[in-house]
């Protein structure tokens, strides 16, 4: 249930009907106040009838039964239901942003060639393993963002993993030219902007390269990191021949221009966030890194478990059935005022009102 | 007892009550029947190029950008699609369509898809170019692979302008069905210009944009232009002038593109009109839904009770009250 409808529903948060206009028929429930199931019969003089509290109570009960039967039928027809409820439970999980590199180099395999035969491209390996990762973490709220030449928000935080799977399925499509990881990270941080829950938050950056981060973007990222404490994981899909992020190059070659990946690593370390980088050179190494992240992100989380909507039309009809059966019973017990000459039956006084 | 009951069959009140009870019992045991309804599988692609920032559409009585109108239309469509339909999302810039997520079921994932549509923004564009026709072609290829129909929202503004008609379309027209939705007004309007930090700094003017596509072969009328030289100035000696810095929804171009690719065309209007156009131009996918039939006997029961008490009320208006002492 979205927040918008939650506000609109206001008081009717727990209960709802499918066809609100049908509720107009509730006016019919006033009819039993005016008429009854019993025949009218002539009484010579009403003054002859003694006061009888039991009769009055019985007659009121029958009248209420009529009202309730009609109301129950109308509510059942309108589709009365208890809305989908959510119960807060404790589990393990996190609020997670998947920040996925969609640059065209991800379409190559780990040897940085176009994949042939049974080889898997980096993006296909990431897709397969991320899908398994998401499937293992049912309580996570997951957002998806992509970056390449420009940052692209894909999905806001959601607990519906079907659409997350659909977004992960899209990552092995042909990518774009560049890798603007800085703005991508800024976008990932901003995904938590409206998230006030006290859950563990994590950003999982999956990329196969990096680029220089603009100084102003660096400053914006430092700000964002200070404002939004998150756990940061970088899964670096390292191609054969590419420089590793943990190797220290010889002095003089250690420049951001020559080693953008290593300097991104240094920059992320300098953000003073809980940060871990994983360097994966094969699909197996990716699987191990994802398993490690899965183990790390096991802090408690409050998550909402859905209790599906409960249809109450059946119970409403059953109640109406009981009430109508009661009225029918009363109807069967109805006795007519006999002609004075034939005085066969004593008149049950509770029937007099209707008579 | 039998003598006491003997008068009942003549009392219509009894029979109405009995019929109501039978109808209610029938409602309680009424089966759910499987009906076939139609759902749609749609790939929605939204143009996020610069011309979509033109404020020549109206939302809630105020001018709004074409992109905002497209978002509004897309969200209304999402809300109007029957459950079990699937919607995927992509964006278009430059010359290709970029898939954000594959089609996912619309009811279960409503909030996420709605949020994703709401997040569409011109910042997502990775290039300034806008080869709409090529974008539609690539979107058709993606939609074909996903077995979905295409809904492509664009203003049809090609930048730079096409040289010599529509680019060729390789696939078979009509293999993928769908709809081109034209967004924007018919009067040419200025296109907002942004600096590299995303701040608006005015509008494009005539010299800011290519007015003519000067790649490929020059047009046939080039020799008649001033200063033409077949080697040094094959497009004529003067800079091109024109109105490419103004943008209107190019309906003719979009109609030609729709005819080439076998898609339908509709200008973005009200939400019900959009939904009707989408339903007319996409393929229905039959889905089974289980529908409760209890409402029919229950309505009969309600009718019986209403008649019973209504007639009872009509016939006991004047007298029949208990004495009030």
Coordinates of C-alpha atoms in Angstrom, one line a residue, chain A:
Chain A
X1 CA 0.0 0.0 0.0
X2 CA 1.6 3.2 -1.0
X3 CA 1.8 6.2 1.2
X4 CA -0.6 8.2 -0.9
X5 CA -3.4 5.8 -0.4
X6 CA -2.5 5.5 3.3
X7 CA -3.2 9.2 3.7
X8 CA -6.4 9.1 1.6
X9 CA -7.7 6.1 3.5
X10 CA -7.1 7.7 6.8
X11 CA -9.5 6.1 9.2
X12 CA -10.4 3.2 6.8
X13 CA -6.8 2.0 6.9
X14 CA -7.7 -1.5 8.1
X15 CA -11.0 -2.1 6.3
X16 CA -12.0 -1.5 2.8
X17 CA -14.7 -2.3 0.2
X18 CA -14.2 -3.0 -3.5
X19 CA -17.2 -1.1 -4.7
X20 CA -17.9 1.9 -2.5
X21 CA -21.0 3.0 -4.5
X22 CA -22.8 -0.2 -3.5
X23 CA -22.7 1.0 0.1
X24 CA -25.5 3.4 -1.0
X25 CA -27.8 0.5 -0.7
X26 CA -27.3 0.5 3.0
X27 CA -30.2 2.9 3.0
X28 CA -32.3 -0.3 2.4
X29 CA -31.4 -1.3 6.0
X30 CA -33.9 1.3 7.2
X31 CA -36.8 -0.6 5.8
X32 CA -37.2 -3.1 8.6
X33 CA -37.9 -0.1 10.9
X34 CA -41.0 0.6 8.8
X35 CA -42.2 -2.8 7.9
X36 CA -42.0 -6.3 9.3
X37 CA -42.2 -9.9 8.1
X38 CA -45.5 -10.5 9.8
X39 CA -49.0 -10.1 8.5
X40 CA -51.2 -7.3 9.5
X41 CA -54.4 -8.3 11.2
X42 CA -57.3 -6.4 12.5
X43 CA -57.4 -6.0 16.3
X44 CA -60.7 -4.8 17.7
X45 CA -59.1 -2.5 20.3
X46 CA -55.5 -1.9 21.0
X47 CA -56.4 -1.1 24.5
X48 CA -57.0 -4.8 25.0
X49 CA -53.4 -5.6 24.6
X50 CA -51.5 -5.7 27.8
X51 CA -48.0 -4.2 28.1
X52 CA -45.4 -6.9 27.7
X53 CA -41.7 -6.1 27.9
X54 CA -40.7 -9.5 26.5
X55 CA -42.8 -8.8 23.4
X56 CA -41.2 -5.5 22.9
X57 CA -37.7 -6.9 23.2
X58 CA -38.5 -9.7 20.8
X59 CA -40.0 -7.4 18.3
X60 CA -37.0 -5.1 18.6
X61 CA -34.6 -8.1 18.1
X62 CA -36.5 -9.2 15.0
X63 CA -36.4 -5.6 13.6
X64 CA -32.6 -5.5 14.3
X65 CA -32.2 -8.9 12.7
X66 CA -33.8 -7.5 9.5
X67 CA -31.6 -4.4 9.6
X68 CA -28.4 -6.5 10.2
X69 CA -29.3 -9.0 7.5
X70 CA -29.8 -6.3 4.9
X71 CA -26.6 -4.5 6.0
X72 CA -24.6 -7.7 5.9
X73 CA -25.8 -8.5 2.4
X74 CA -24.9 -5.0 1.2
X75 CA -21.5 -5.1 2.8
X76 CA -20.8 -8.5 1.3
X77 CA -21.9 -7.3 -2.1
X78 CA -19.7 -4.2 -1.8
X79 CA -16.7 -6.6 -1.3
X80 CA -15.9 -5.9 2.4
X81 CA -12.4 -6.9 3.2
X82 CA -9.7 -6.5 5.8
X83 CA -6.9 -4.8 4.0
X84 CA -3.5 -6.2 3.5
X85 CA -1.8 -5.7 6.8
X86 CA 1.8 -5.6 7.5
X87 CA 3.4 -6.8 10.7
X88 CA 6.8 -5.6 11.7
X89 CA 9.2 -8.4 12.4
X90 CA 12.8 -8.7 13.2
X91 CA 15.1 -10.4 10.7
X92 CA 18.5 -9.9 9.2
X93 CA 19.0 -7.8 6.2
X94 CA 19.8 -4.3 5.0
X95 CA 18.6 -1.4 2.9
X96 CA 20.8 -1.9 -0.1
X97 CA 21.5 0.1 -3.2
X98 CA 22.9 -1.9 -6.1
X99 CA 25.0 0.5 -8.1
X100 CA 25.7 -1.1 -11.4
X101 CA 28.2 -0.2 -14.1
X102 CA 26.5 -0.2 -17.5
X103 CA 29.6 0.8 -19.5
X104 CA 30.3 -1.2 -22.6
X105 CA 33.5 -2.8 -21.2
X106 CA 31.2 -4.8 -18.9
X107 CA 30.1 -6.6 -22.1
X108 CA 33.5 -8.2 -22.4
X109 CA 34.7 -11.3 -20.6
X110 CA 37.3 -11.3 -17.8
X111 CA 40.0 -11.5 -20.4
X112 CA 38.7 -8.2 -21.8
X113 CA 37.6 -9.7 -25.1
X114 CA 34.2 -10.2 -26.6
X115 CA 32.9 -13.4 -25.0
X116 CA 33.0 -16.5 -27.2
X117 CA 31.4 -19.9 -26.8
X118 CA 30.9 -20.9 -23.2
X119 CA 32.7 -17.8 -21.8
X120 CA 30.6 -15.4 -19.8
X121 CA 30.8 -11.7 -20.1
X122 CA 31.4 -9.7 -17.0
X123 CA 27.9 -8.3 -17.0
X124 CA 26.3 -11.7 -17.5
X125 CA 28.3 -13.1 -14.6
X126 CA 27.4 -10.1 -12.5
X127 CA 23.7 -10.5 -13.5
X128 CA 23.6 -14.2 -12.6
X129 CA 25.4 -13.8 -9.3
X130 CA 23.5 -10.7 -8.2
X131 CA 20.2 -12.4 -8.9
X132 CA 21.3 -15.2 -6.6
X133 CA 22.4 -12.7 -4.1
X134 CA 19.1 -10.9 -4.1
X135 CA 17.2 -14.3 -3.9
X136 CA 19.2 -15.2 -0.7
X137 CA 18.2 -12.0 1.0
X138 CA 14.4 -11.9 1.2
X139 CA 14.1 -9.2 3.8
X140 CA 16.3 -6.5 2.1
X141 CA 14.9 -3.4 0.7
X142 CA 16.7 -2.9 -2.5
X143 CA 17.2 0.1 -4.8
X144 CA 18.9 -0.1 -8.1
X145 CA 20.9 2.6 -9.8
X146 CA 23.1 2.4 -12.9
X147 CA 25.9 4.6 -14.1
X148 CA 27.9 4.9 -17.2
X149 CA 28.3 8.2 -19.1
X150 CA 25.6 9.6 -16.8
X151 CA 24.1 8.3 -13.5
X152 CA 20.6 6.8 -13.9
X153 CA 18.2 6.0 -11.0
X154 CA 16.5 2.8 -12.0
X155 CA 14.4 1.8 -9.0
X156 CA 13.7 3.4 -5.6
X157 CA 14.0 1.3 -2.5
X158 CA 11.5 -1.5 -2.7
X159 CA 10.8 -4.8 -1.0
X160 CA 9.3 -6.3 -4.2
X161 CA 12.2 -8.4 -5.5
X162 CA 10.5 -9.3 -8.7
X163 CA 11.1 -5.8 -10.2
X164 CA 14.6 -5.8 -8.7
X165 CA 15.2 -9.1 -10.6
X166 CA 13.8 -7.4 -13.8
X167 CA 16.3 -4.5 -13.3
X168 CA 19.2 -7.0 -12.8
X169 CA 18.1 -8.9 -15.9
X170 CA 18.6 -5.7 -17.9
X171 CA 22.3 -5.2 -17.0
X172 CA 23.8 -7.5 -19.7
X173 CA 22.3 -5.4 -22.5
X174 CA 24.9 -3.4 -24.5
X175 CA 26.3 -0.6 -22.3
X176 CA 27.3 3.0 -23.0
X177 CA 30.7 4.5 -23.4
X178 CA 32.1 5.9 -20.2
X179 CA 32.3 5.2 -16.5
X180 CA 31.3 8.2 -14.4
X181 CA 31.6 6.4 -11.1
X182 CA 31.6 9.6 -9.0
X183 CA 28.2 10.8 -10.0
X184 CA 26.9 7.3 -9.8
X185 CA 28.0 7.1 -6.1
X186 CA 26.4 10.5 -5.4
X187 CA 23.2 9.1 -6.9
X188 CA 23.5 5.9 -4.7
X189 CA 23.9 8.1 -1.6
X190 CA 20.9 10.1 -2.5
X191 CA 18.7 7.0 -2.9
X192 CA 18.7 6.9 0.9
X193 CA 17.5 10.5 1.2
X194 CA 13.9 9.6 2.1
X195 CA 14.8 6.5 4.0
X196 CA 14.4 7.1 7.8
X197 CA 14.3 3.5 8.9
X198 CA 17.0 2.5 11.4
X199 CA 18.2 -0.3 9.2
X200 CA 21.7 -1.1 8.1
X201 CA 22.4 0.7 4.9
X202 CA 24.8 -0.5 2.3
X203 CA 25.9 0.5 -1.2
X204 CA 27.1 -2.3 -3.4
X205 CA 29.1 -0.9 -6.3
X206 CA 29.7 -3.3 -9.1
X207 CA 32.1 -2.0 -11.8
X208 CA 35.0 -3.1 -13.9
X209 CA 36.9 0.1 -13.9
X210 CA 36.9 3.6 -12.7
X211 CA 37.6 7.0 -13.9
X212 CA 38.8 10.2 -12.4
X213 CA 36.4 11.8 -10.0
X214 CA 35.9 15.4 -10.5
X215 CA 37.1 17.4 -7.4
X216 CA 33.7 19.0 -6.9
X217 CA 32.1 15.6 -7.1
X218 CA 34.6 14.3 -4.6
X219 CA 33.6 17.1 -2.2
X220 CA 29.9 16.4 -2.7
X221 CA 30.6 12.7 -2.0
X222 CA 32.4 13.5 1.3
X223 CA 29.4 15.6 2.3
X224 CA 27.0 12.8 1.4
X225 CA 29.1 10.2 3.2
X226 CA 29.1 12.3 6.4
X227 CA 25.4 12.8 6.1
X228 CA 24.4 9.3 5.2
X229 CA 26.5 6.7 7.0
X230 CA 26.4 3.6 4.8
X231 CA 28.4 0.5 4.4
X232 CA 30.3 0.6 1.1
X233 CA 31.3 -2.4 -0.9
X234 CA 33.1 -2.3 -4.1
X235 CA 33.1 -5.4 -6.2
X236 CA 35.8 -4.6 -8.8
X237 CA 35.5 -7.0 -11.8
X238 CA 39.2 -6.9 -12.8
X239 CA 40.0 -7.8 -16.3
X240 CA 43.2 -9.8 -17.1
X241 CA 46.0 -7.3 -17.5
X242 CA 44.3 -4.5 -15.7
X243 CA 46.0 -3.1 -12.7
X244 CA 44.7 -4.3 -9.3
X245 CA 43.4 -1.9 -6.8
X246 CA 45.7 -3.2 -4.0
X247 CA 49.0 -3.2 -5.9
X248 CA 51.2 -0.2 -5.2
X249 CA 52.8 0.9 -8.5
X250 CA 56.4 2.1 -8.6
X251 CA 56.9 5.7 -7.4
X252 CA 56.2 8.2 -10.1
X253 CA 53.5 6.0 -11.8
X254 CA 51.1 6.3 -8.9
X255 CA 48.9 9.0 -10.4
X256 CA 45.1 9.0 -10.5
X257 CA 45.3 9.3 -14.3
X258 CA 47.4 6.1 -14.7
X259 CA 45.6 4.1 -12.0
X260 CA 42.1 5.4 -11.6
X261 CA 40.9 2.2 -9.9
X262 CA 43.5 2.3 -7.2
X263 CA 42.8 5.9 -6.6
X264 CA 39.1 5.4 -6.4
X265 CA 39.9 2.7 -3.8
X266 CA 42.0 5.2 -1.9
X267 CA 39.3 7.8 -2.2
X268 CA 36.6 5.5 -0.9
X269 CA 38.9 4.6 2.0
X270 CA 39.2 8.2 2.8
X271 CA 35.5 8.7 3.2
X272 CA 35.7 7.1 6.7
X273 CA 32.9 4.8 6.0
X274 CA 32.9 1.1 6.7
X275 CA 34.3 0.1 3.4
X276 CA 35.5 -3.1 1.7
X277 CA 36.8 -3.7 -1.7
X278 CA 36.7 -7.0 -3.5
X279 CA 38.8 -7.7 -6.5
X280 CA 37.4 -10.4 -8.7
X281 CA 39.1 -11.8 -11.7
X282 CA 36.8 -14.6 -12.5
X283 CA 33.1 -15.5 -12.0
X284 CA 34.2 -17.8 -9.1
X285 CA 35.9 -14.9 -7.4
X286 CA 32.8 -12.8 -7.9
X287 CA 30.7 -15.5 -6.3
X288 CA 33.0 -15.6 -3.3
X289 CA 33.0 -11.9 -2.9
X290 CA 29.2 -11.8 -3.0
X291 CA 29.0 -14.6 -0.5
X292 CA 31.3 -12.5 1.8
X293 CA 29.1 -9.4 1.4
X294 CA 26.1 -11.6 2.2
X295 CA 27.8 -12.7 5.4
X296 CA 28.8 -9.2 6.4
X297 CA 25.3 -7.7 6.0
X298 CA 23.6 -9.7 8.6
X299 CA 22.6 -7.0 11.0
X300 CA 19.1 -7.0 12.4
X301 CA 16.5 -5.2 10.4
X302 CA 12.9 -4.6 11.0
X303 CA 11.0 -5.6 8.0
X304 CA 7.4 -5.7 7.2
X305 CA 5.7 -9.0 6.6
X306 CA 2.6 -8.9 4.6
X307 CA -0.6 -10.5 5.8
X308 CA -2.7 -10.8 2.6
X309 CA -6.0 -9.1 2.4
X310 CA -8.8 -11.0 4.0
X311 CA -12.1 -11.2 2.1
X312 CA -15.1 -10.8 4.4
X313 CA -17.9 -11.2 1.9
X314 CA -18.3 -14.9 2.8
X315 CA -18.7 -14.3 6.6
X316 CA -21.0 -11.4 5.8
X317 CA -23.2 -13.6 3.7
X318 CA -23.1 -16.3 6.4
X319 CA -24.2 -13.8 9.0
X320 CA -27.0 -12.7 6.7
X321 CA -28.0 -16.3 6.3
X322 CA -28.2 -16.9 10.0
X323 CA -30.3 -13.7 10.5
X324 CA -32.7 -14.6 7.7
X325 CA -33.0 -18.1 9.1
X326 CA -34.0 -16.5 12.4
X327 CA -36.6 -14.3 10.7
X328 CA -37.9 -17.3 8.9
X329 CA -38.2 -19.2 12.2
X330 CA -40.1 -16.3 13.7
X331 CA -42.3 -16.3 10.6
X332 CA -43.0 -20.0 11.0
X333 CA -44.0 -19.3 14.6
X334 CA -46.4 -16.6 13.5
X335 CA -50.0 -17.2 14.5
X336 CA -53.0 -15.4 13.2
X337 CA -55.7 -13.9 15.4
X338 CA -58.3 -16.5 15.2
X339 CA -62.0 -15.5 14.7
X340 CA -63.5 -15.2 18.2
X341 CA -65.8 -18.1 17.5
X342 CA -63.0 -20.4 16.7
X343 CA -60.5 -19.4 19.4
X344 CA -58.1 -22.1 18.6
X345 CA -54.7 -20.5 19.3
X346 CA -53.5 -18.1 21.9
X347 CA -51.9 -15.2 20.1
X348 CA -48.3 -14.8 20.9
X349 CA -48.2 -11.2 22.0
X350 CA -44.9 -10.5 20.4
X351 CA -46.5 -11.1 17.0
X352 CA -49.1 -8.5 17.8
X353 CA -47.0 -5.6 16.8
X354 CA -46.8 -6.9 13.3
X355 CA -50.3 -8.0 13.2

